[in-house]
CSV table of C-alpha atoms and ligand atoms in Angstrom, one decimal:
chain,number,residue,atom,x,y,z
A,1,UNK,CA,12.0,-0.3,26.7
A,2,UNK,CA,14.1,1.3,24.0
A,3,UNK,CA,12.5,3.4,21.1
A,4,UNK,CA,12.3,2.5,17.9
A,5,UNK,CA,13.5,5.5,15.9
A,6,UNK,CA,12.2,4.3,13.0
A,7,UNK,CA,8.5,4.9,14.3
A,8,UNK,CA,8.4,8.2,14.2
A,9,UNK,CA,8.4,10.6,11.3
A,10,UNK,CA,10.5,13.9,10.6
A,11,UNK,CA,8.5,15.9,13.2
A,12,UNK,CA,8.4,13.4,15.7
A,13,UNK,CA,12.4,12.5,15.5
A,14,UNK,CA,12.8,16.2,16.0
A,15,UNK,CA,10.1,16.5,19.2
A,16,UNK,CA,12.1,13.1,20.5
A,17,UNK,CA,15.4,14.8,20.4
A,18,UNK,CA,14.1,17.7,21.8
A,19,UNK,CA,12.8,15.9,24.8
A,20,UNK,CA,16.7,14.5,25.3
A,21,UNK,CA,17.9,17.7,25.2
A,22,UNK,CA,19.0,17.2,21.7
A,23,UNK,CA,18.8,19.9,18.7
A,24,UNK,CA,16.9,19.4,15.3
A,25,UNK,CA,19.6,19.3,13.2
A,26,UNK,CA,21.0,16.1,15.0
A,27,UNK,CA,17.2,15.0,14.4
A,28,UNK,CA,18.1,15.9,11.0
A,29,UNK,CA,21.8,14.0,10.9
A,30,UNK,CA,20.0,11.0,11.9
A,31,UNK,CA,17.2,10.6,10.0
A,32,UNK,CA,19.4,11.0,6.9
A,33,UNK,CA,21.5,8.0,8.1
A,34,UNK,CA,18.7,6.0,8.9
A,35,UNK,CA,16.6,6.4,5.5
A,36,UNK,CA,19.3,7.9,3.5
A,37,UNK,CA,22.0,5.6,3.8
A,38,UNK,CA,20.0,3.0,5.1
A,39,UNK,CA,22.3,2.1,8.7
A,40,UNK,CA,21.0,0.9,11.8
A,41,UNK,CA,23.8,1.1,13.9
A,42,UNK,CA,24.8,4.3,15.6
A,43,UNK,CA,28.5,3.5,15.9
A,44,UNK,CA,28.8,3.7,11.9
A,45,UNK,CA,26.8,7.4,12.0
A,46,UNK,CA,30.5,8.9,11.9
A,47,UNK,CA,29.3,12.9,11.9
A,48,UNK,CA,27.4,12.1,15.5
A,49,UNK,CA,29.9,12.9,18.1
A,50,UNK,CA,30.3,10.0,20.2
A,51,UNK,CA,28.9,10.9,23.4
A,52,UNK,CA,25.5,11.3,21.3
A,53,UNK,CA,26.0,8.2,19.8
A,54,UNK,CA,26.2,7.1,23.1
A,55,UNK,CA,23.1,8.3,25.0
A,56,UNK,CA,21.2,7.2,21.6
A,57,UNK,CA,22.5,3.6,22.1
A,58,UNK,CA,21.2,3.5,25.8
A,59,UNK,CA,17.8,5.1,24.5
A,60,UNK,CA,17.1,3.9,21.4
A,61,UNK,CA,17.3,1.4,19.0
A,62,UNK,CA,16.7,1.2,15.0
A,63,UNK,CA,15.1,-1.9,14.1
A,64,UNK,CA,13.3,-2.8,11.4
A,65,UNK,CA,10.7,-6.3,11.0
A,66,UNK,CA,12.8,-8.8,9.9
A,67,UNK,CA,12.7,-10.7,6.5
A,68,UNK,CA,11.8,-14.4,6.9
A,69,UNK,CA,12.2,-15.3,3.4
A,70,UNK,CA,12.7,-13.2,0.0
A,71,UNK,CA,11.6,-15.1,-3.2
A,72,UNK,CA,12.5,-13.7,-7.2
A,73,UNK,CA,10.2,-14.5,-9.8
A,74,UNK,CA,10.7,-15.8,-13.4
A,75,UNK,CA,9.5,-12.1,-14.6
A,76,UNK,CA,11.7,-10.5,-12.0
A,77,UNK,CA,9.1,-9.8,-9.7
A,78,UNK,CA,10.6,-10.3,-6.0
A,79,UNK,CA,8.4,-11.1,-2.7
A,80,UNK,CA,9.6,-10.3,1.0
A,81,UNK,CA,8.5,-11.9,3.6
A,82,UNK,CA,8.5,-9.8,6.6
A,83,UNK,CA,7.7,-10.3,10.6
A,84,UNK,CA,5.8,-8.8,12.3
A,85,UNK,CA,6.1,-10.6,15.8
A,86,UNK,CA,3.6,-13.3,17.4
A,87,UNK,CA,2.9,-15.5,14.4
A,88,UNK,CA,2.2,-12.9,11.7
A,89,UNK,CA,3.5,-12.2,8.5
A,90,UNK,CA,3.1,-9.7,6.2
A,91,UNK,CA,4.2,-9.5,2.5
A,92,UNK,CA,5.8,-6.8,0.0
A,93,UNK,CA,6.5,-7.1,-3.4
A,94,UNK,CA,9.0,-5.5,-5.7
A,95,UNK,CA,7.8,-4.9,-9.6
A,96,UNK,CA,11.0,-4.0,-11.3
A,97,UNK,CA,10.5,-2.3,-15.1
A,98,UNK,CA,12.2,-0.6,-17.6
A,99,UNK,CA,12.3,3.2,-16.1
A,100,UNK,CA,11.8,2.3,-12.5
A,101,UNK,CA,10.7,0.4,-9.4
A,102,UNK,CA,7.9,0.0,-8.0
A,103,UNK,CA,7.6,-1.4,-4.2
A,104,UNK,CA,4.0,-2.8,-3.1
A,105,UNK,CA,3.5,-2.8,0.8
A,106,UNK,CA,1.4,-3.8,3.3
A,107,UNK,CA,-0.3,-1.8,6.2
A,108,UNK,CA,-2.5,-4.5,8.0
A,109,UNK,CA,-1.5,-8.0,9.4
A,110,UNK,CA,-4.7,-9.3,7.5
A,111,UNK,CA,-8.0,-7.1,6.7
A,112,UNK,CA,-11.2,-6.7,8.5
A,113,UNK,CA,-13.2,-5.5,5.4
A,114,UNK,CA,-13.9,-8.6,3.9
A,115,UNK,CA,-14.0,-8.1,0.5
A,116,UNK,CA,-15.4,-11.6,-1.0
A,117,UNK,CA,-12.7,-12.0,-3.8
A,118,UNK,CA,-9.7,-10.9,-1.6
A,119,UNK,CA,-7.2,-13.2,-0.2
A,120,UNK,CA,-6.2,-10.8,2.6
A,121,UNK,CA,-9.7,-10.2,3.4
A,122,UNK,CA,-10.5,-14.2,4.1
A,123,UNK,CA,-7.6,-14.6,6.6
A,124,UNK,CA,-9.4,-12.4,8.8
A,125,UNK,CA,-7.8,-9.6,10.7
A,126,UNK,CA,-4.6,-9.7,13.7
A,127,UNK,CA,-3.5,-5.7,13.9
A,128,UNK,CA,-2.5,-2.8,12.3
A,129,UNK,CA,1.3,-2.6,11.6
A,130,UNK,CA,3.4,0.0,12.8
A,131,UNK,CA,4.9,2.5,11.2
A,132,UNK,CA,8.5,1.0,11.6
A,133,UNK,CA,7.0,-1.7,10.4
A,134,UNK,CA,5.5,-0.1,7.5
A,135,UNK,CA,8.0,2.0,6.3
A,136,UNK,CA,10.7,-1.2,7.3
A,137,UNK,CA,9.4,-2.8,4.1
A,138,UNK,CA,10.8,-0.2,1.9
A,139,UNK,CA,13.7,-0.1,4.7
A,140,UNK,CA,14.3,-3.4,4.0
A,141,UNK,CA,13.7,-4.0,0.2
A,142,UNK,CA,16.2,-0.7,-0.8
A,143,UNK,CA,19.0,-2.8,1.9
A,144,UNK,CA,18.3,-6.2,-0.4
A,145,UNK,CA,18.7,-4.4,-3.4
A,146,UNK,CA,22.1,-2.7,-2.2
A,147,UNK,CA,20.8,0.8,-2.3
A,148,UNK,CA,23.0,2.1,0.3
A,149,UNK,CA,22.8,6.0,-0.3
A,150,UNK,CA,19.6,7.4,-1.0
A,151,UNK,CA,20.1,9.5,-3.9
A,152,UNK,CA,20.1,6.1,-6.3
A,153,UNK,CA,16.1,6.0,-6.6
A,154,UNK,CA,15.9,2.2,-7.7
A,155,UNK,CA,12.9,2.2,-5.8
A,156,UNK,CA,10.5,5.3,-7.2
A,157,UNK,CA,7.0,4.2,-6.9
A,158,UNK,CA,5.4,3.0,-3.5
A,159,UNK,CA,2.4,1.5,-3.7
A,160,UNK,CA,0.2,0.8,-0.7
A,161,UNK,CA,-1.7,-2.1,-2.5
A,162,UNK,CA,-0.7,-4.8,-0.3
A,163,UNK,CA,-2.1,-6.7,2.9
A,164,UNK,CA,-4.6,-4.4,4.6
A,165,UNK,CA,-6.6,-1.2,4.4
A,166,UNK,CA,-3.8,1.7,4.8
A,167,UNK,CA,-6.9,4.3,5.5
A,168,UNK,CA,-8.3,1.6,8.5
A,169,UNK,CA,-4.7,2.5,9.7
A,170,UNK,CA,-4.6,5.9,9.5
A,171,UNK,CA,-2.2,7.4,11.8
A,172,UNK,CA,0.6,5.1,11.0
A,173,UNK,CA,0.1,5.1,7.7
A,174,UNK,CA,0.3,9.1,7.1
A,175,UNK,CA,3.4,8.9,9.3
A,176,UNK,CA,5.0,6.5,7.0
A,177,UNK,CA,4.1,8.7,3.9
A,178,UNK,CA,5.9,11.4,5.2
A,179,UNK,CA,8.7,9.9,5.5
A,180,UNK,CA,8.4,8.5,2.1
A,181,UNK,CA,8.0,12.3,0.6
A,182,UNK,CA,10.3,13.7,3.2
A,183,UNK,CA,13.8,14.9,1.5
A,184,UNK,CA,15.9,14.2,4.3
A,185,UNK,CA,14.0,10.4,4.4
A,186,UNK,CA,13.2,9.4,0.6
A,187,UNK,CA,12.5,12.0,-1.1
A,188,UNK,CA,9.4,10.2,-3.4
A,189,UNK,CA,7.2,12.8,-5.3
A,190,UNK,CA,3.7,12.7,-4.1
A,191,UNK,CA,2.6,11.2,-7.6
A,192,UNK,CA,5.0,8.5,-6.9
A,193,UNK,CA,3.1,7.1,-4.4
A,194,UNK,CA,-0.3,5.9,-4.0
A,195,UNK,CA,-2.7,5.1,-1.2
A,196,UNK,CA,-5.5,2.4,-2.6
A,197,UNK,CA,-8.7,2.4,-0.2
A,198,UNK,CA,-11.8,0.4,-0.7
A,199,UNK,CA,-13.9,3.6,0.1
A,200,UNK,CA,-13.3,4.7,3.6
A,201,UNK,CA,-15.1,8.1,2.6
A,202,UNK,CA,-14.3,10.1,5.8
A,203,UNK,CA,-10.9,9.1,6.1
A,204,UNK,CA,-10.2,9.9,2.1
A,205,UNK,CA,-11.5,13.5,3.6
A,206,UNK,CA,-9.1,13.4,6.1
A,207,UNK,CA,-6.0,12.0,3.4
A,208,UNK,CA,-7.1,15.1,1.2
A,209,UNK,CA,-6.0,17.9,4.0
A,210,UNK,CA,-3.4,15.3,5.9
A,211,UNK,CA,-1.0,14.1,3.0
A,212,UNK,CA,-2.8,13.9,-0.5
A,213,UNK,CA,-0.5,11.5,-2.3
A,214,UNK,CA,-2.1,9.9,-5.9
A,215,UNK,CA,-5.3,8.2,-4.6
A,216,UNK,CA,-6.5,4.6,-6.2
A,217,UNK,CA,-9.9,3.5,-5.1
A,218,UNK,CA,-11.0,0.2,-5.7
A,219,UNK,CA,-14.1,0.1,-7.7
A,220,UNK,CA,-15.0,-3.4,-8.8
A,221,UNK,CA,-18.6,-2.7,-9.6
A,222,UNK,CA,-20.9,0.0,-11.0
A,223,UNK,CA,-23.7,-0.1,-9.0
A,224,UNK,CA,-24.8,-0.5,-5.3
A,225,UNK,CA,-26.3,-3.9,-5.5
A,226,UNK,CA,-23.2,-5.4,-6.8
A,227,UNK,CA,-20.8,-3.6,-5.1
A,228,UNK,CA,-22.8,-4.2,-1.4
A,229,UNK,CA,-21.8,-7.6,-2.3
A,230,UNK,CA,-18.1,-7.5,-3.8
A,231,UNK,CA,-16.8,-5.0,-1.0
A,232,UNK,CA,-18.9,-4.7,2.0
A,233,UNK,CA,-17.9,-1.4,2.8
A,234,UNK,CA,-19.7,0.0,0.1
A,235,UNK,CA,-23.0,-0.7,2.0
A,236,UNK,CA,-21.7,1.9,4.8
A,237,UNK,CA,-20.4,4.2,2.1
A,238,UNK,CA,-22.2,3.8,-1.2
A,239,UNK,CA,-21.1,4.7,-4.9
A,240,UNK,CA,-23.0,8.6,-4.6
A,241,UNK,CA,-21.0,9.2,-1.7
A,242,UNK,CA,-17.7,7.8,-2.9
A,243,UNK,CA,-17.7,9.4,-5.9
A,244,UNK,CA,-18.5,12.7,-4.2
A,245,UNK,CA,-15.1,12.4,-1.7
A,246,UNK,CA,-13.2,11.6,-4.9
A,247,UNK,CA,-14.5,15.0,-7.0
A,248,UNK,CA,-13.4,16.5,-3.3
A,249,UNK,CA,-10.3,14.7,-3.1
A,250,UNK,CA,-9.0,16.0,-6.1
A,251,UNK,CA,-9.5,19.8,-5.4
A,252,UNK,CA,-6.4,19.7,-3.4
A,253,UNK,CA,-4.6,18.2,-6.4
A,254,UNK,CA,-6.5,19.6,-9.6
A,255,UNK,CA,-4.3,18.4,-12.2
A,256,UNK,CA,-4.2,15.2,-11.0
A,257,UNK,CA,-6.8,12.4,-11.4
A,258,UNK,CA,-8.1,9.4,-9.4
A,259,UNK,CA,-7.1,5.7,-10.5
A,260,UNK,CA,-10.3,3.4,-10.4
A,261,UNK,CA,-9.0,-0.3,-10.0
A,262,UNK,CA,-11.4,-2.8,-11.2
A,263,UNK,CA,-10.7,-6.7,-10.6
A,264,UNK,CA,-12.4,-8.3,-13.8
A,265,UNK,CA,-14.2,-11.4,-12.8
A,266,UNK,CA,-15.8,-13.7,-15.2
A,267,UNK,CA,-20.0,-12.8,-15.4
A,268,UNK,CA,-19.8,-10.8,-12.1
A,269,UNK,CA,-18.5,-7.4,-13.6
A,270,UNK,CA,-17.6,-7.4,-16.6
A,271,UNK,CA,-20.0,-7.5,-19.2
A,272,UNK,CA,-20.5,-4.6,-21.5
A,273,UNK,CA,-23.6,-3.2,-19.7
A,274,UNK,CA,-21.3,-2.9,-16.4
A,275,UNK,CA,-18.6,-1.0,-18.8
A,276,UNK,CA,-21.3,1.9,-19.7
A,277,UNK,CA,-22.7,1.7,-16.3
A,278,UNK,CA,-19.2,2.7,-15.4
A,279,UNK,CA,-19.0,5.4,-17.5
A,280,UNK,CA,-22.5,6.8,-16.4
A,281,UNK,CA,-21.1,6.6,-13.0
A,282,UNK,CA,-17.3,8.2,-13.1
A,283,UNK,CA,-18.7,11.0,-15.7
A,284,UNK,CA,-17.7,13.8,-12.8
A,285,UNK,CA,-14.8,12.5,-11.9
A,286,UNK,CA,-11.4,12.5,-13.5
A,287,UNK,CA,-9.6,9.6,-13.7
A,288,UNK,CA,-8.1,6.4,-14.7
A,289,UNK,CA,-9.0,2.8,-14.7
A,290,UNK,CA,-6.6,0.2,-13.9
A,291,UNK,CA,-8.2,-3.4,-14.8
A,292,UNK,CA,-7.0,-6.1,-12.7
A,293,UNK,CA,-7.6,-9.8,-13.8
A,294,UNK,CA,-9.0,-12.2,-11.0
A,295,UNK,CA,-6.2,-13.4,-9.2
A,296,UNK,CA,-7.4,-17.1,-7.9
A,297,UNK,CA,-6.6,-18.1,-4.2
A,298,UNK,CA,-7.4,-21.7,-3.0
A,299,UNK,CA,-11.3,-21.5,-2.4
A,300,UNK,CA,-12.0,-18.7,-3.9
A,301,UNK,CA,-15.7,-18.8,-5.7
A,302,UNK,CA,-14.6,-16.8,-9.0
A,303,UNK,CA,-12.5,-17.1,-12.2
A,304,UNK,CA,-10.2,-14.5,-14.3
A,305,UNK,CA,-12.7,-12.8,-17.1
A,306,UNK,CA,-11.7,-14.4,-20.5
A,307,UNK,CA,-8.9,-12.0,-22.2
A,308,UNK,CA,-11.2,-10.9,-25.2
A,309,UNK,CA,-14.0,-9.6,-22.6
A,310,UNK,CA,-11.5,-7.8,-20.6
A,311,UNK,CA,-10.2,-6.1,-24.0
A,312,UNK,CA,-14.4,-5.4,-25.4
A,313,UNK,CA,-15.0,-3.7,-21.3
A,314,UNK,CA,-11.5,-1.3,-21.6
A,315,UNK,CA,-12.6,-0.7,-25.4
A,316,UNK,CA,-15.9,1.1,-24.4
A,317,UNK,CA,-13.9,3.0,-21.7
A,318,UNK,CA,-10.8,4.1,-23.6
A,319,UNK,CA,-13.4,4.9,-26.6
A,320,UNK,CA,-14.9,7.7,-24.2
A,321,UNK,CA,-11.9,8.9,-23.5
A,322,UNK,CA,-10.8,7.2,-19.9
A,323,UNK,CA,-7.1,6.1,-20.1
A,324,UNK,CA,-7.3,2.4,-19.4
A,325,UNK,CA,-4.4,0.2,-18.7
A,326,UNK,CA,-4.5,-3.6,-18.1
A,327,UNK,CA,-2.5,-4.8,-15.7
A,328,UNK,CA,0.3,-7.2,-16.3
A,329,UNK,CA,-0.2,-10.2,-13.8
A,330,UNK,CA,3.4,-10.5,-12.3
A,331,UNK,CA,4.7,-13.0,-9.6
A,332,UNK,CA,1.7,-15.3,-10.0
A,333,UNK,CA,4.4,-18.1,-9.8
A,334,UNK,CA,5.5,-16.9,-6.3
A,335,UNK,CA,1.8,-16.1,-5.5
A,336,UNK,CA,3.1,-12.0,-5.2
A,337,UNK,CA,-0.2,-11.0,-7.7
A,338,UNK,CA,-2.8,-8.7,-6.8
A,339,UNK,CA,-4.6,-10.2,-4.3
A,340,UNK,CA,-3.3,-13.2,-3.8
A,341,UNK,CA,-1.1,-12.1,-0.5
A,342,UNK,CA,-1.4,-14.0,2.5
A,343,UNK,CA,0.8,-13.5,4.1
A,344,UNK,CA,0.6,-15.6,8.1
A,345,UNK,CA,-1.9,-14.0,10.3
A,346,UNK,CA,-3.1,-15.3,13.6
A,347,UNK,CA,-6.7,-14.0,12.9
A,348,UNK,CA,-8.2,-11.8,16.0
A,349,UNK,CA,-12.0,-11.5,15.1
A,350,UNK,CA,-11.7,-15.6,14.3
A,351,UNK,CA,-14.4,-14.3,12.1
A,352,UNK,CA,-13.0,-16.6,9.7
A,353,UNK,CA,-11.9,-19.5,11.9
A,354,UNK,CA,-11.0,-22.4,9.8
A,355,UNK,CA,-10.8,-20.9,6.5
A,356,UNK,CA,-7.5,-19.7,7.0
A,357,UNK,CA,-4.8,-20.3,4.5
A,358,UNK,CA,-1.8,-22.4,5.8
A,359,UNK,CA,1.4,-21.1,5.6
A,360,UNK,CA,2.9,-24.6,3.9
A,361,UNK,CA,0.0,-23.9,1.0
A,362,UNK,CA,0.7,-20.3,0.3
A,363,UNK,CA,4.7,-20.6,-0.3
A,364,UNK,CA,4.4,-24.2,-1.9
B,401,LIG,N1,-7.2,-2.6,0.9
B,401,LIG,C1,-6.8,-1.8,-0.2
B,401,LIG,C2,-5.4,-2.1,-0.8
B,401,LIG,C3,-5.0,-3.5,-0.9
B,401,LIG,S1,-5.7,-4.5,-2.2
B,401,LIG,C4,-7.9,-1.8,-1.3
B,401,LIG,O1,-8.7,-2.7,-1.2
B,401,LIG,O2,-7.8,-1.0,-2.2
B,401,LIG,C5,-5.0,-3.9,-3.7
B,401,LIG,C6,-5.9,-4.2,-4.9
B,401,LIG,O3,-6.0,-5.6,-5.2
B,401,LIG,C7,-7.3,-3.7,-4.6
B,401,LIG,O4,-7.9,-3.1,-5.7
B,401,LIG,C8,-8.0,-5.1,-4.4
B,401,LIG,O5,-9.4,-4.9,-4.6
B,401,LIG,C9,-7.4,-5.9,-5.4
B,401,LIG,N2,-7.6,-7.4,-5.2
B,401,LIG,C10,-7.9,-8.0,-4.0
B,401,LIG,N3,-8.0,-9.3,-4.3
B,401,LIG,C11,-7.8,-9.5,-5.6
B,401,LIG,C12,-7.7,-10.7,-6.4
B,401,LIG,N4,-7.9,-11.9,-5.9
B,401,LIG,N5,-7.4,-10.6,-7.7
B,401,LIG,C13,-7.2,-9.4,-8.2
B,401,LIG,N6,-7.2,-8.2,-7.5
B,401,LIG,C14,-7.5,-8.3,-6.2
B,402,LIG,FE1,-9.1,-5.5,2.7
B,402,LIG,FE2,-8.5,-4.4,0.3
B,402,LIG,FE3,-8.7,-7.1,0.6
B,402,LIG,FE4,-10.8,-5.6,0.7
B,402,LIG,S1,-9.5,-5.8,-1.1
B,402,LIG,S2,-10.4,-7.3,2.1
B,402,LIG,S3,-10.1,-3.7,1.7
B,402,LIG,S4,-7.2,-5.8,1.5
């Protein structure tokens, strides 16, 4: 079968070549025309002399998942759809503002982790997506958007906030980073994009020495108890070690800071005891908090905290000193807010057979 050369990163397009007999700089030429300039076909790489061109186009191929449907928002907000073979679907959202763009992708077709106000999480879990598929999404949404060279940077932020735990999905994962910070691919700054893990404490260990791009870690609750509940990873990994890999996490980057997001769901977390519990808890580490309002999904147990509750729980945190955004909720009309991605996926575990979301009821 043909290889996808959009599944390897810088280091392993250069190894591949190598194996053909090729040099790195034709590596190099190739990459730039893939990411860069955003072309799939070898014919139109004009510097490649043609008998290369050749031997690639009997060896490889550069394909990237398909859209299936691409949706704009009243506030701008735009959702892809994107294939990911045998039934599943996996989504990506584009958040365009003033200054820049910021692309949300997925890493999982579904999640195993289970979080009990997470969309994803309920559908269960199919497979980890690979990394042409994961770094097809910003393929793909820099190709709708016209982008054709790479030096226009209409997409600047990456955010891996969509379907799936990125750090369950390591190794595909860090090589689609690379190619994201890689010069002759996008050339993002490492602050530009951000990994968010629900807490896989070894694997943020390994992220630190692999690739340590800005880190968000999904919080949710300020203690144990409640958080054993809200994500069940936490009762593998609890809050004291956590906080611990984040305080080690950021002695690779010391001037940089962690960004605690923290879904704010009415009389579950977000009372004004859980704000100073919060505080109590973070004190070592330095950071940011990010307060997401409850996106509903059909049967989901809990509603968005009232507006004037979200503002009392960021006052206490900004008033010790914590820089505290709220975040806008964007795309809720074409179901593209936090949370609220399903997505199709043909769940594996059939953990959650039954309670999965039909396609017709997610897009209506
Ligand atoms: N698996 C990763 C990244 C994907 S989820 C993680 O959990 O961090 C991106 C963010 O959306 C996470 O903070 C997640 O907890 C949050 N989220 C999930 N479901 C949500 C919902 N229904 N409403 C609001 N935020 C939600
Ligand atoms: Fe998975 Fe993140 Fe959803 Fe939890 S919040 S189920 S880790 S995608």
């Amino acid at each position: 079968m043909a290889v996808n050369l959009l599944d390897f990163d810088a280091d392993g397009l250069t190894a591949w070549f190598a194996e053909q007999g090729e040099k790195p700089f034709r590596a190099k030429q190739v990459l730039r025309w893939m990411h860069r300039s955003g072309v799939a076909d070898f014919d139109a790489m004009t510097d490649i002399a043609k008998s290369l061109r050749e031997k690639l186009k009997a060896r490889a191929v550069v394909a990237p998942p398909a859209v299936v449907s691409d949706k704009l928002s009243d506030d701008g907000t735009r959702k892809f759809l994107i294939d990911v073979g045998n039934g599943n679907a996996v989504e990506t959202v584009l958040i365009p503002e003033d200054d820049r763009g910021t692309l949300c992708i997925s890493t999982q077709a579904g999640c195993a982790l289970d979080c009990a106000f997470c969309s994803t999480g309920k559908q269960g879990f199919n497979r980890n997506l690979t990394v042409s598929e994961i770094i097809g999404q910003l393929w793909q949404a820099n190709n709708a958007l016209g982008v054709v060279h790479g030096d226009e940077r209409v997409i600047s932020n990456v955010v891996m906030m969509g379907m799936g735990e990125p750090l369950a999905n390591y190794d595909n994962t860090v090589a689609a980073l690379r190619l994201m910070l890689e010069d002759h691919a996008y050339g993002l700054s490492r602050r530009r994009v951000t990994v968010s893990t629900s807490g896989l404490v070894p694997v943020i260990d390994r992220l630190r020495e692999d690739c340590p791009v800005a880190l968000a870690v999904s919080l949710h609750a300020p203690n144990d108890r409640l958080r054993d509940e809200l994500v069940p990873i936490n009762q593998k990994y609890p809050l004291k070690e956590l906080m611990a890999a984040c305080q080690r996490y950021l002695e690779k980057a010391p001037r940089d800071f962690i960004t605690f997001e923290y879904t704010m769901m009415a009389g579950v977390n977000d009372s004004e005891a859980h704000a100073r519990e919060v505080l109590a808890l973070v004190r070592d580490v330095p950071c940011k908090f990010n307060l997401i309002p409850f996106n509903p999904f059909p049967g989901s147990p809990f509603r968005r905290s009232p507006a004037e509750q979200v503002r009392r729980f960021a006052d206490i945190l900004i008033q010790a000193g914590i820089v505290t955004t709220k975040r806008k909720t964007r795309g809720d009309d074409i179901d593209a807010a936090c949370g609220q991605l399903a997505g199709q996926v043909q769940d594996k575990t059939r953990r959650t057979a039954g309670r999965m979301i039909p396609l017709t009821e997610v897009r209506s």
